Short mmCIF file of C-alpha atoms and ligand atoms in Angstrom, two decimals:
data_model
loop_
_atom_site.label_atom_id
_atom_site.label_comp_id
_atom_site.label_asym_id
_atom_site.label_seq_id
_atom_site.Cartn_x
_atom_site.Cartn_y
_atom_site.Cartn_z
CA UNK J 14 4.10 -26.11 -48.27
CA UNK J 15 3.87 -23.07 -45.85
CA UNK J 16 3.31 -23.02 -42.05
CA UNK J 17 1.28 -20.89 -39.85
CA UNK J 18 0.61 -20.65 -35.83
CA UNK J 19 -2.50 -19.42 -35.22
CA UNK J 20 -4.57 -18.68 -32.17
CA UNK J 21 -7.70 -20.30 -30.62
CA UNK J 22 -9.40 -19.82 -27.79
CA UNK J 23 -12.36 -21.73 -26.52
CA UNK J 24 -10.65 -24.81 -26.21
CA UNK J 25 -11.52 -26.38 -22.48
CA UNK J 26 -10.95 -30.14 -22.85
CA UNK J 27 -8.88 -32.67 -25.53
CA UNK J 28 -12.09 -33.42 -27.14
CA UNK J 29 -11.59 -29.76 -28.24
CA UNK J 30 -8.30 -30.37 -29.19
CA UNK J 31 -9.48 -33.17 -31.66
CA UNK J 32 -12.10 -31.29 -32.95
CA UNK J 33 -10.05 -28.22 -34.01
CA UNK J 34 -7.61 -30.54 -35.00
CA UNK J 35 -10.05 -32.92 -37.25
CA UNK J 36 -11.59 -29.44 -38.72
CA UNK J 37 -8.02 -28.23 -39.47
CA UNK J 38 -7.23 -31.46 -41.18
CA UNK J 39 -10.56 -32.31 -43.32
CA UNK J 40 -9.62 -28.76 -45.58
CA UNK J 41 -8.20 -29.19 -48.45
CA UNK J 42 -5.06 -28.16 -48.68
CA UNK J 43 -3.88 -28.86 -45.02
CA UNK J 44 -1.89 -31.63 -44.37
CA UNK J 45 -1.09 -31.54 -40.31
CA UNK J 46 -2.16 -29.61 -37.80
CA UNK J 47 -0.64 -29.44 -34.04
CA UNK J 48 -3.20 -27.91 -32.05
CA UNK J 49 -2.25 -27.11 -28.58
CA UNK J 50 -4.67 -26.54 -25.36
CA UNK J 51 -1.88 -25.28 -23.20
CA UNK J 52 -0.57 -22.54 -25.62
CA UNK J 53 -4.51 -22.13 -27.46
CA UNK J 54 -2.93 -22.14 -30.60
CA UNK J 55 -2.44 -24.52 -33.71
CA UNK J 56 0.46 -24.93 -36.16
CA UNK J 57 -0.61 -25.93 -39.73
CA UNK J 58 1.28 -27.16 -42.74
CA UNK J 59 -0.61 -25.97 -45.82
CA UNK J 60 -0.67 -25.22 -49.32
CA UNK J 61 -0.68 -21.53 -49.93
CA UNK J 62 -2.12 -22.58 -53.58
CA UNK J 63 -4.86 -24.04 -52.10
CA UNK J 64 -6.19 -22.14 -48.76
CA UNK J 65 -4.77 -19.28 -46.66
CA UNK J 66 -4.24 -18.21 -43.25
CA UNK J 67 -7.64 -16.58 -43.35
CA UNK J 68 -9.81 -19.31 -44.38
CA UNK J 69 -7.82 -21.71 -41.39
CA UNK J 70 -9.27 -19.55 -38.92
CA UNK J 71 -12.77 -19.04 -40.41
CA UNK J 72 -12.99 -22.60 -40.23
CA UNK J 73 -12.49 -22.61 -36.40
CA UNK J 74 -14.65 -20.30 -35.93
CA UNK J 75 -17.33 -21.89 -37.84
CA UNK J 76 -16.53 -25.09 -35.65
CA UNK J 77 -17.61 -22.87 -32.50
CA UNK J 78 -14.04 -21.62 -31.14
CA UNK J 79 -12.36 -18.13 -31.50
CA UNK J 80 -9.83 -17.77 -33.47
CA UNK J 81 -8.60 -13.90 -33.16
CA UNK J 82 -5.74 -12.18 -35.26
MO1 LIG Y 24 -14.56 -31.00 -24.17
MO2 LIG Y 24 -14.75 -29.23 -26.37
O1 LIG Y 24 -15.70 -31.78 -22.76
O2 LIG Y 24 -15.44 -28.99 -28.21
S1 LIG Y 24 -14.84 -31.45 -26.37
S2 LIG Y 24 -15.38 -29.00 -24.11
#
């Protein structure tokens, strides 16, 4: 299992916290995700074998928040 922080912006309210955090979580391969409001970031425990950094943050981005480099 490998971890990554990684950022994203957008978020105004907890009900964007649980949706980034519910979008992290349905992927395959992910198995938590702490998604933060104050620090607009989320830490996720993943399988490198099964998804990557890269595909975590196209996935927030396809759920309608930023999630820059
Ligand atoms: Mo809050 Mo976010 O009212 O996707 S849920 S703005």
């Amino acid at each position: 299992m490998s971890e990554v922080t990684i950022k994203v912006q957008g978020m105004s309210c907890g009900g964007c916290v649980g949706n980034v955090t519910r979008t992290l979580t349905s992927l395959a391969g992910v198995s938590k995700a702490e998604v933060s409001l104050e620090q607009a970031s989320a830490t996720v425990q993943y399988d490198p074998e099964q998804i990557d950094p890269a595909a975590l943050r196209q996935a927030v981005e396809d759920a309608g928040f930023r999630a820059p480099q």
